[in-house]
CSV table of C-alpha atoms and ligand atoms in Angstrom, one decimal:
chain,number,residue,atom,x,y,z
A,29,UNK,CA,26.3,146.6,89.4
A,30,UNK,CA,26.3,142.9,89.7
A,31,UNK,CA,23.0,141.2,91.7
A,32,UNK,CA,23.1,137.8,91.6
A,33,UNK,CA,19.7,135.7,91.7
A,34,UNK,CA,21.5,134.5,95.0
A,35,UNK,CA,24.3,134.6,97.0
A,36,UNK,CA,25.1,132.0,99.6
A,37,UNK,CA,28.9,133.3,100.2
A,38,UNK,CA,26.8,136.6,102.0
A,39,UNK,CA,24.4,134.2,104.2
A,40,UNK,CA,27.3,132.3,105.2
A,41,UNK,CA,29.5,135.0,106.4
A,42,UNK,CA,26.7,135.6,109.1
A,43,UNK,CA,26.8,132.4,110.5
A,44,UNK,CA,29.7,130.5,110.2
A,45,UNK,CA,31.0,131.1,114.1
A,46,UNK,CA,27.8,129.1,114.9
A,47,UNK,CA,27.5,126.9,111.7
A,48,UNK,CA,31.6,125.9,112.5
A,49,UNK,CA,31.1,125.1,116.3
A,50,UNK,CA,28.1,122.7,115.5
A,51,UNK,CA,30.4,120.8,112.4
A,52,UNK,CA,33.3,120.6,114.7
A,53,UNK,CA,31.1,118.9,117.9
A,54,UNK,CA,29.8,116.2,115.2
A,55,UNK,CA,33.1,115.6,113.9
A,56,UNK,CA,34.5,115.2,117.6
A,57,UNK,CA,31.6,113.3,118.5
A,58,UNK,CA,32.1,110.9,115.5
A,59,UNK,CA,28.5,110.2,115.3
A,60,UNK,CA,27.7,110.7,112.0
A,61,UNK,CA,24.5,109.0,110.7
A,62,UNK,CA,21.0,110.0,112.4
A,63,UNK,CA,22.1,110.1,116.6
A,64,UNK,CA,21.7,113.3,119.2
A,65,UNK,CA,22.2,115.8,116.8
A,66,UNK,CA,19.8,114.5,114.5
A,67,UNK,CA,16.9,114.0,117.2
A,68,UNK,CA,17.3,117.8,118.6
A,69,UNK,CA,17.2,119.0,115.1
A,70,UNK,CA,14.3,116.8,114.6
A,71,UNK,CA,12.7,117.9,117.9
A,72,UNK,CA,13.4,122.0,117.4
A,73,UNK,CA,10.9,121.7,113.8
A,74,UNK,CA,8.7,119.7,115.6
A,75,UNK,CA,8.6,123.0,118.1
A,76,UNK,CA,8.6,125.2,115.3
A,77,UNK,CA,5.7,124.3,113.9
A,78,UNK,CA,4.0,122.5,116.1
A,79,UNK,CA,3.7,119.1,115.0
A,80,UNK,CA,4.1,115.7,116.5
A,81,UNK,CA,6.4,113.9,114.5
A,82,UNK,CA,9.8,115.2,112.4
A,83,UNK,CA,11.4,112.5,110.7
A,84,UNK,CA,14.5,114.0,108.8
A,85,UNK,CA,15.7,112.0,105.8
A,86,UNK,CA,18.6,112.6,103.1
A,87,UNK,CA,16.5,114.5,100.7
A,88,UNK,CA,13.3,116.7,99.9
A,89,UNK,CA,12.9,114.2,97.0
A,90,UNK,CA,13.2,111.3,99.5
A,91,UNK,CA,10.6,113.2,102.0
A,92,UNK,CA,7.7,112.8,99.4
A,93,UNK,CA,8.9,108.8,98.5
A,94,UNK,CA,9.2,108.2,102.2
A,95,UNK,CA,5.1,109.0,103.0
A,96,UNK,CA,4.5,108.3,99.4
A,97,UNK,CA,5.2,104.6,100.3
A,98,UNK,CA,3.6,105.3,104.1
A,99,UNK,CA,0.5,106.3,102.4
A,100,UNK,CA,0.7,102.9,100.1
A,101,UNK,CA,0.7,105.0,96.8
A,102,UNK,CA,2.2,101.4,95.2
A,103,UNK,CA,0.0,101.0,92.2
A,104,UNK,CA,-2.2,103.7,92.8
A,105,UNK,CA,-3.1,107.3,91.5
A,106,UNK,CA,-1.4,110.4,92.7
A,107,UNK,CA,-3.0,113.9,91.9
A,108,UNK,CA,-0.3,116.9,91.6
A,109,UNK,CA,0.3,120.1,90.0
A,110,UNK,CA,2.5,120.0,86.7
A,111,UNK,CA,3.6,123.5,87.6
A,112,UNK,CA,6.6,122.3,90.2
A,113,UNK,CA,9.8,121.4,90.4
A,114,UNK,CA,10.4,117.9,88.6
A,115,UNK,CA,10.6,116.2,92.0
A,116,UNK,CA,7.4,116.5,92.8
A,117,UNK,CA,5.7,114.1,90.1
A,118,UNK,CA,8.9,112.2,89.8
A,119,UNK,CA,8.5,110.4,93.1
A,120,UNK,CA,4.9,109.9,92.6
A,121,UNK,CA,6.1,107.8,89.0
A,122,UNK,CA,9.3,105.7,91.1
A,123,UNK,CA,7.0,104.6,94.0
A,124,UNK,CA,5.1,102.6,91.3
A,125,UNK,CA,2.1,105.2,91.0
A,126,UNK,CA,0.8,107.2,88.4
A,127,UNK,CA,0.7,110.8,88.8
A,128,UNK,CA,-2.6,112.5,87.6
A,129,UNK,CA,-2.0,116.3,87.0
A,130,UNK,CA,-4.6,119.2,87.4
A,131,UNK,CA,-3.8,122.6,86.7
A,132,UNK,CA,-2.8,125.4,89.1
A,133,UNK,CA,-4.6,128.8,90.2
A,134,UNK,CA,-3.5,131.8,88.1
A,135,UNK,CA,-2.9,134.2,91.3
A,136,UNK,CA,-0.8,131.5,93.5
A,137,UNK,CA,0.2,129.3,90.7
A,138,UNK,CA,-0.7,126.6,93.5
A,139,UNK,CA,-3.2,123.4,92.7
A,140,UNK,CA,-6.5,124.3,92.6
A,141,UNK,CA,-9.0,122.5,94.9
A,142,UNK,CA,-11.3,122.2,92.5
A,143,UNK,CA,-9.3,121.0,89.6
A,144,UNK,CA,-7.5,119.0,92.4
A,145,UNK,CA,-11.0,117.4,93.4
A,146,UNK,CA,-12.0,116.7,89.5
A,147,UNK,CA,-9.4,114.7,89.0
A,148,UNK,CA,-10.2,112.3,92.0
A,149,UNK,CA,-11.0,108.4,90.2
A,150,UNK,CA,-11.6,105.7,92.4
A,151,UNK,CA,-7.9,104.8,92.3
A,152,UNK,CA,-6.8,107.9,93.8
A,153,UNK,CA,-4.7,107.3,97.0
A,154,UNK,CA,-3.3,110.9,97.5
A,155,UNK,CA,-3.4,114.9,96.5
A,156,UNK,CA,0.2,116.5,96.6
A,157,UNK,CA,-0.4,120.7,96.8
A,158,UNK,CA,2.6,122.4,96.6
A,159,UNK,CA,3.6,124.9,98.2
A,160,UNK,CA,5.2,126.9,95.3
A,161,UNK,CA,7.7,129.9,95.6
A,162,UNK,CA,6.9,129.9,99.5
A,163,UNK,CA,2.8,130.9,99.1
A,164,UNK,CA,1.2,127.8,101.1
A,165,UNK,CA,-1.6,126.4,98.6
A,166,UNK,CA,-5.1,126.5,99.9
A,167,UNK,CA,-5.1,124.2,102.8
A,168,UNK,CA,-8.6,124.7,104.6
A,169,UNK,CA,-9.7,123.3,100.9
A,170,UNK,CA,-7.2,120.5,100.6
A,171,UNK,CA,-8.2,119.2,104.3
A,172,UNK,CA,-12.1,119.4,103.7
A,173,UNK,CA,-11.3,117.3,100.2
A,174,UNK,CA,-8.9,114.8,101.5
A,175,UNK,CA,-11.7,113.8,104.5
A,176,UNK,CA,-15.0,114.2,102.0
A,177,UNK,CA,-13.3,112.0,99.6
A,178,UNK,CA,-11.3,109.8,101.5
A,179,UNK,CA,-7.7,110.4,100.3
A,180,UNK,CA,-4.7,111.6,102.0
A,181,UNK,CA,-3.2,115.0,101.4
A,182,UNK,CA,0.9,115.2,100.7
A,183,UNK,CA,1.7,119.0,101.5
A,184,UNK,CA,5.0,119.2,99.2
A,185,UNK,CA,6.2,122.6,101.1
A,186,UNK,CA,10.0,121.7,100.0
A,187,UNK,CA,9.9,126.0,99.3
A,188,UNK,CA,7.9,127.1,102.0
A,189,UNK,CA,9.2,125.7,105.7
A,190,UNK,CA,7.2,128.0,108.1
A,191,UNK,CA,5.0,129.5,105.2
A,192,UNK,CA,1.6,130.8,107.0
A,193,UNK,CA,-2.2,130.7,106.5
A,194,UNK,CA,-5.0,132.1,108.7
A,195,UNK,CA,-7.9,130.0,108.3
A,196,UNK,CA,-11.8,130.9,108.3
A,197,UNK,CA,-11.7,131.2,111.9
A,198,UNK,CA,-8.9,133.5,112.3
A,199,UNK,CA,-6.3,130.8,113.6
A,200,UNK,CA,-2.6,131.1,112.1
A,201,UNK,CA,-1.6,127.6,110.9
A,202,UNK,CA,1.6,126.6,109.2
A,203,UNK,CA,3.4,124.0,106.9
A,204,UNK,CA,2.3,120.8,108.2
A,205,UNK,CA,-0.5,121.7,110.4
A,206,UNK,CA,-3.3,120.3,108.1
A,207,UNK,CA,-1.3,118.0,105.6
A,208,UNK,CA,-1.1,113.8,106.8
A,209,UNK,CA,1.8,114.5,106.1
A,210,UNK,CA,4.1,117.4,104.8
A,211,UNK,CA,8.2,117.2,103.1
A,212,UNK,CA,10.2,119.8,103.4
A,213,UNK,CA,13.8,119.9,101.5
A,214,UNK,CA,17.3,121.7,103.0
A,215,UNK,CA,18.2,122.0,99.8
A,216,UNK,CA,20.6,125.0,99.9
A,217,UNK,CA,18.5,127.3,97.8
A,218,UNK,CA,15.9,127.1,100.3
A,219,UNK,CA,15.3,129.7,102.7
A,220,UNK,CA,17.1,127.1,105.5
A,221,UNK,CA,19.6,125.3,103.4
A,222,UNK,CA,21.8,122.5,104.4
A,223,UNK,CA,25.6,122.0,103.4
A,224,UNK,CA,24.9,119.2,100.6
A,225,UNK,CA,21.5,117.4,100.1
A,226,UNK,CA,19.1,116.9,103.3
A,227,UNK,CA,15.4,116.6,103.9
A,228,UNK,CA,12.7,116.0,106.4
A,229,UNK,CA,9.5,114.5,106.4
A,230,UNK,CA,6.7,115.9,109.1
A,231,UNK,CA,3.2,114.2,110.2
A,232,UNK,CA,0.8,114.5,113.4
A,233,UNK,CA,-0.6,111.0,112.8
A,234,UNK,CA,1.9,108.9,115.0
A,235,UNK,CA,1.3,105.5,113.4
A,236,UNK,CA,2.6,107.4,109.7
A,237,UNK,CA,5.3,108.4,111.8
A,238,UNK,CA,6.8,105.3,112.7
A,239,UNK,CA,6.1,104.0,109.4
A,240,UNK,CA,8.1,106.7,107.8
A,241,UNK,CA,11.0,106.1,110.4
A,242,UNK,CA,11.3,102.3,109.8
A,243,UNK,CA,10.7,103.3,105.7
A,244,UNK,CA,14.2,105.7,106.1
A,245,UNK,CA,15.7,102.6,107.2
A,246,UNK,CA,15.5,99.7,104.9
A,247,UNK,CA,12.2,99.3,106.3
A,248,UNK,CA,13.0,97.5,109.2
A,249,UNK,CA,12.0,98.3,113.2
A,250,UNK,CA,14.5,96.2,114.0
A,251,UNK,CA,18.1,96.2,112.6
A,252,UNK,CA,18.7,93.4,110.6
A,253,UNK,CA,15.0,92.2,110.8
A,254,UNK,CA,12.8,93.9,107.6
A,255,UNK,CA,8.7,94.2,107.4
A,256,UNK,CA,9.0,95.5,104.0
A,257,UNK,CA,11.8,97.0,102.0
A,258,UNK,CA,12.4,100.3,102.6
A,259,UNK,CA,15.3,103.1,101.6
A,260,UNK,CA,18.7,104.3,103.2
A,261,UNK,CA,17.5,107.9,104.0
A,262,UNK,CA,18.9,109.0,107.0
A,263,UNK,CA,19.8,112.4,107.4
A,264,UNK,CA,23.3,112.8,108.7
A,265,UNK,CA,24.5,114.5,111.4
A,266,UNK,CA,27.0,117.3,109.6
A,267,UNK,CA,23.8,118.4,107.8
A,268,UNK,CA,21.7,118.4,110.6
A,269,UNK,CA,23.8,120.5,113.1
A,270,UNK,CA,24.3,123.3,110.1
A,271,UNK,CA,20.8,123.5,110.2
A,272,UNK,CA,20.1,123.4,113.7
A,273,UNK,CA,22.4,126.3,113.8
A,274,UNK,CA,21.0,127.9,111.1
A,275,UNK,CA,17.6,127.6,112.2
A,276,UNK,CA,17.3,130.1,114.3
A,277,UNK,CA,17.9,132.9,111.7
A,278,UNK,CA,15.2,131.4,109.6
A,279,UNK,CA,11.9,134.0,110.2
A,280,UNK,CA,14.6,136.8,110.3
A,281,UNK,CA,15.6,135.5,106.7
A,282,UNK,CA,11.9,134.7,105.2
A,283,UNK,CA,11.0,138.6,107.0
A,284,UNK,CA,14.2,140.2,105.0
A,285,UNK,CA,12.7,138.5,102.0
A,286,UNK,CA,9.2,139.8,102.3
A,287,UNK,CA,10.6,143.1,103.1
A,288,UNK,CA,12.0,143.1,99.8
A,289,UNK,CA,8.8,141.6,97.8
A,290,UNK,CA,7.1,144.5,99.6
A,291,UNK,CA,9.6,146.9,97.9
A,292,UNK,CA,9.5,144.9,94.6
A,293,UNK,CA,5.8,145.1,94.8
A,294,UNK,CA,5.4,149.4,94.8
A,295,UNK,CA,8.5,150.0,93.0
A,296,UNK,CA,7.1,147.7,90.2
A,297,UNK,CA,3.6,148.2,90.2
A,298,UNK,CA,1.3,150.2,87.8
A,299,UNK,CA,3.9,148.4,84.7
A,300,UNK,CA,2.2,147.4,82.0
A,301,UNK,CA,2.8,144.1,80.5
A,302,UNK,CA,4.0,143.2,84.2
A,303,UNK,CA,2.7,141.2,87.2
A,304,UNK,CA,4.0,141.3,90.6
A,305,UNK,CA,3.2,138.2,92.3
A,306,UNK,CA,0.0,138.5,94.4
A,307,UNK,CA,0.1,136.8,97.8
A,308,UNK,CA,-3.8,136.0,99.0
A,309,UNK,CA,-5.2,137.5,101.8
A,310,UNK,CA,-4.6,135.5,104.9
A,311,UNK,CA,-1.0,134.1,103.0
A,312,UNK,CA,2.2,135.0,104.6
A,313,UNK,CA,4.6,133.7,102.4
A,314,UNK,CA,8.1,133.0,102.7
A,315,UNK,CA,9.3,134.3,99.3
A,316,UNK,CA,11.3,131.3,98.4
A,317,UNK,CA,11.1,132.9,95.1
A,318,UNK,CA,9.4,136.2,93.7
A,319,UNK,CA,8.3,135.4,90.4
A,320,UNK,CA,6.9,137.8,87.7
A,321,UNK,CA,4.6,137.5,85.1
A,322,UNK,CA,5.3,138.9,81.8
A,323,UNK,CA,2.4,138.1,79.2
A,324,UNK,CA,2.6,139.4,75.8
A,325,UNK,CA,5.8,136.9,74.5
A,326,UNK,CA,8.4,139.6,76.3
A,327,UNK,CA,9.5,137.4,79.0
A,328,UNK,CA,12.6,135.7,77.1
A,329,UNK,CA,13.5,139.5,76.2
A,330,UNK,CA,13.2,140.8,79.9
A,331,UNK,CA,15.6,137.9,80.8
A,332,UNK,CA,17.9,139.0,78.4
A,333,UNK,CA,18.4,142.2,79.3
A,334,UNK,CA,18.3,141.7,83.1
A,335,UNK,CA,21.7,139.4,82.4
A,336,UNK,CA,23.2,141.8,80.2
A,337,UNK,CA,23.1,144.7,83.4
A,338,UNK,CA,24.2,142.0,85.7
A,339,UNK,CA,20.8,140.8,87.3
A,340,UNK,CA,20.7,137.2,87.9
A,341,UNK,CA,17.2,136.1,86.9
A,342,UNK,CA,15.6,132.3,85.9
A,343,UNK,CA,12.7,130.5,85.0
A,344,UNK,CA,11.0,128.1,87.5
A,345,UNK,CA,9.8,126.4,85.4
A,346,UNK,CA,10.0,126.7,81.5
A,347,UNK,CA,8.5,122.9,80.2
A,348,UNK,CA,4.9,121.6,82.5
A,349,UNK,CA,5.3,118.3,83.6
A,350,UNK,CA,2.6,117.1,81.9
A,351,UNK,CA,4.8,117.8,78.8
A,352,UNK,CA,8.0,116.4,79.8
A,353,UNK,CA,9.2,113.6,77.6
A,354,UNK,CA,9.5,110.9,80.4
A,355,UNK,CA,5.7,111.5,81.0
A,356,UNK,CA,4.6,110.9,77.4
A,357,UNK,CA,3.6,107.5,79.1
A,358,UNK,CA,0.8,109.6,80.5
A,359,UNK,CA,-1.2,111.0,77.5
A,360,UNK,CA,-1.5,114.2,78.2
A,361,UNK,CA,-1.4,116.9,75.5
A,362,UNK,CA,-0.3,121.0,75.0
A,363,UNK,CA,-3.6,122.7,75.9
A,364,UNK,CA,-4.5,120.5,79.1
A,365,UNK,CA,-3.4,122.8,81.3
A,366,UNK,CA,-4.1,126.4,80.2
A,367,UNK,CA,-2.7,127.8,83.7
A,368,UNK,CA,0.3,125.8,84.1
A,369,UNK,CA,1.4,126.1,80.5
A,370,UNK,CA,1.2,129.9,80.5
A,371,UNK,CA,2.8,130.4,83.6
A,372,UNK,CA,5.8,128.3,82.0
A,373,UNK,CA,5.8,131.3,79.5
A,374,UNK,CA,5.6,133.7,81.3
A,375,UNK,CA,7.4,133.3,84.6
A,376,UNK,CA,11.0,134.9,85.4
A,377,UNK,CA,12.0,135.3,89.2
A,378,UNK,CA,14.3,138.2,90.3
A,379,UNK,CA,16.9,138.1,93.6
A,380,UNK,CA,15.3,138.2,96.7
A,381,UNK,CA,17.7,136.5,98.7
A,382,UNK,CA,17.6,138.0,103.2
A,383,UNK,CA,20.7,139.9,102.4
A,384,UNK,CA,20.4,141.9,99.4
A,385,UNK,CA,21.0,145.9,100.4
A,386,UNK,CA,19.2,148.5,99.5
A,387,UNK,CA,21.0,149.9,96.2
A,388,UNK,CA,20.8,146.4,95.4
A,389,UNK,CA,17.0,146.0,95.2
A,390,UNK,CA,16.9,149.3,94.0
A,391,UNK,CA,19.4,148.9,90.9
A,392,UNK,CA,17.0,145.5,90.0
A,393,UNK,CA,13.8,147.3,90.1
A,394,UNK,CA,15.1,150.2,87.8
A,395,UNK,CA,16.3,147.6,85.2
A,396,UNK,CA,13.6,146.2,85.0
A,397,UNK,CA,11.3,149.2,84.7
A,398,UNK,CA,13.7,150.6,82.1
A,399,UNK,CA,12.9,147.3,80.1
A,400,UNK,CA,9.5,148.7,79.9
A,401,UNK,CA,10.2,152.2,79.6
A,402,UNK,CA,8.8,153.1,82.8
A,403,UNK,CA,10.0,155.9,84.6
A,404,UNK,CA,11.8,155.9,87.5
A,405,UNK,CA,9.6,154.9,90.7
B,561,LIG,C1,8.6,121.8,95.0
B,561,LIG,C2,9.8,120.9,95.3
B,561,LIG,N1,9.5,119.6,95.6
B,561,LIG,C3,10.5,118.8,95.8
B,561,LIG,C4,11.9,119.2,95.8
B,561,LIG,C5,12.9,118.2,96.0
B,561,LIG,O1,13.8,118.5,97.0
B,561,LIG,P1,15.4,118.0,97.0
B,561,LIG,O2,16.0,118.8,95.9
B,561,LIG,O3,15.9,118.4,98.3
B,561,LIG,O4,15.4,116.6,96.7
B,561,LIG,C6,12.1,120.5,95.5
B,561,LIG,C7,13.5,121.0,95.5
B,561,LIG,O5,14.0,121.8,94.7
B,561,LIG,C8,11.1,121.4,95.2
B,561,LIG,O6,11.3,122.7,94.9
């Protein structure tokens, strides 16, 4: 049997009347930059989540520079994760700031508060959790840090669009809700995926808002007229009416995806020399990825055999950013980072895409407990 890690062809074939209908109005409509279809877009995540203020752009990437610059990062210190995807930091480093890393949590592989908080200088303009593999990173903590100490907190929830947290008091809130500001990317790996690159920056603070709009283009208010110099980031209209369309499907999508972690979860526990990834109480993550551990140097093998039975499988992410070469600038050294670094080793994410069946799921989990020599679950 063949299971690939994912498998847009499948999502597609569910969609495509709606998907099709929405391309075709743009292209009679001939509207193709920002316009209608970009504002409803803009307006239905604004009612998903319950924000203020959606600002779509033409990237994830560019949704961390556009409030990277709002915040007025320039020449400043950025604290992040080096457990991410590359985008993260990058943007911190091409808005002219300097990202400072601190390591991650073992259970979430999210940013600790606390490492997050001893990194703080008095140059420090901004945190940036992410939101890794769908799991939302502490936010209670990231909110009570950024007001104590005076800096503004970037959620970086490019993996986890309608992720969920229930706070001390028993409220539900989402991506966005306690952030300044909070970037999401469509890129099409993500559980709502765009056609091509396309991105969306969200904030509750309305003056960040229309900075971040008049940032998207050129940095002028007024066309023609520019207050500072900003980017073309616009989100265009083809990408923004397959997502509207798509958008509706998205909690049945991230709920097919927990069912499976759920079925990953017993059918792989009680393995030794194997973690399931543990999802804290009062998380409900949108399984962007389900990611393994496998300690004890066997990860590289596990990969090996999952592609020689026909499991797709990969590893987000194999080199910390902290040790990537274009951050040598930085200082930083192998050992920094005890959390991050290990989870490079020992990290390997298996298919948990909505639409997997049954047999499917079933067929990945007994490969991989024969890799151990584990009995059939
Ligand atoms: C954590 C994280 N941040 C930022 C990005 C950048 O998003 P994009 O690829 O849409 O530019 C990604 C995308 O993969 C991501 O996973």
């Amino acid at each position: 049997m063949n299971v690939p890690l994912l498998d847009l062809k499948e999502q597609y074939r569910g969609v495509a009347d709606d998907v099709m209908r929405a391309v075709q109005s743009v292209i009679d409509d001939q509207r193709f930059i920002l316009g209608p279809v970009v504002d409803e877009f803009e307006n239905d995540v604004e009612a998903l989540l319950g924000v203020r203020h959606a600002i779509g752009c033409a990237s994830g990437t560019d949704a961390l520079i556009l409030p990277l610059r709002a915040f007025d990062c320039v020449g400043q210190e950025v604290v992040t994760a080096p457990f991410t995807f590359f985008a993260t930091a990058g943007t911190i480093h091409n808005v002219g700031a300097r990202p400072v890393f601190a390591d991650i949590d073992a259970d979430t592989f999210n940013l600790s508060p606390q490492a997050a908080e001893d990194a703080i200088t008095e140059r420090t303009r901004a945190i940036v959790p992410v939101h890794l593999f769908g799991q939302m990173a502490d936010m209670t903590a990231f909110r009570a840090l950024g007001d104590r100490r005076g800096v503004a907190i970037l959620e970086d929830a490019a993996q986890a669009i309608g992720a969920r947290q229930r706070t001390a008091s028993g409220e539900w809130i989402t991506t966005g809700t306690l952030g300044d500001a909070c970037a999401f990317s469509f890129f099409p790996t993500k559980n709502l995926g765009a056609f091509g690159d396309a991105g969306m920056t969200v904030t509750n603070d309305d003056a960040t808002a229309e900075r971040l709009r008049k940032l998207r283009v050129h940095g002028g208010r007024q066309m023609y007229h520019h207050e500072e110099v900003g980017y073309n980031s616009r989100l265009d209209a083809l990408q923004a009416a397959v997502l509207a369309a798509k958008l509706p499907h998205l909690a049945g999508w991230s709920a097919a995806r927990r069912a499976h972690a759920a079925y990953y979860d017993q059918a792989l526990a009680g393995i030794d020399g194997l973690v399931t990834p543990p999802v804290r109480n009062g998380n409900e993550t949108i399984v962007n990825q389900y990611t393994l551990r496998i300690p004890g140097g066997r990860r590289d093998a596990l990969r090996e055999h999952l592609t020689a039975h026909g499991v797709g499988c990969s590893v987000y992410y194999p080199v910390p950013l902290h040790l990537q070469e274009c951050f040598a600038y930085l200082g930083y050294k192998e050992g920094q980072f005890p959390e991050s670094e290990r989870a490079c080793r020992e990290v390997l994410s298996i298919p948990v895409y909505p639409e997997l069946t049954q047999d499917q799921t079933a067929y990945v989990a007994e490969t991989i407990r024969a890799f151990f020599g584990a009995a059939g679950s």
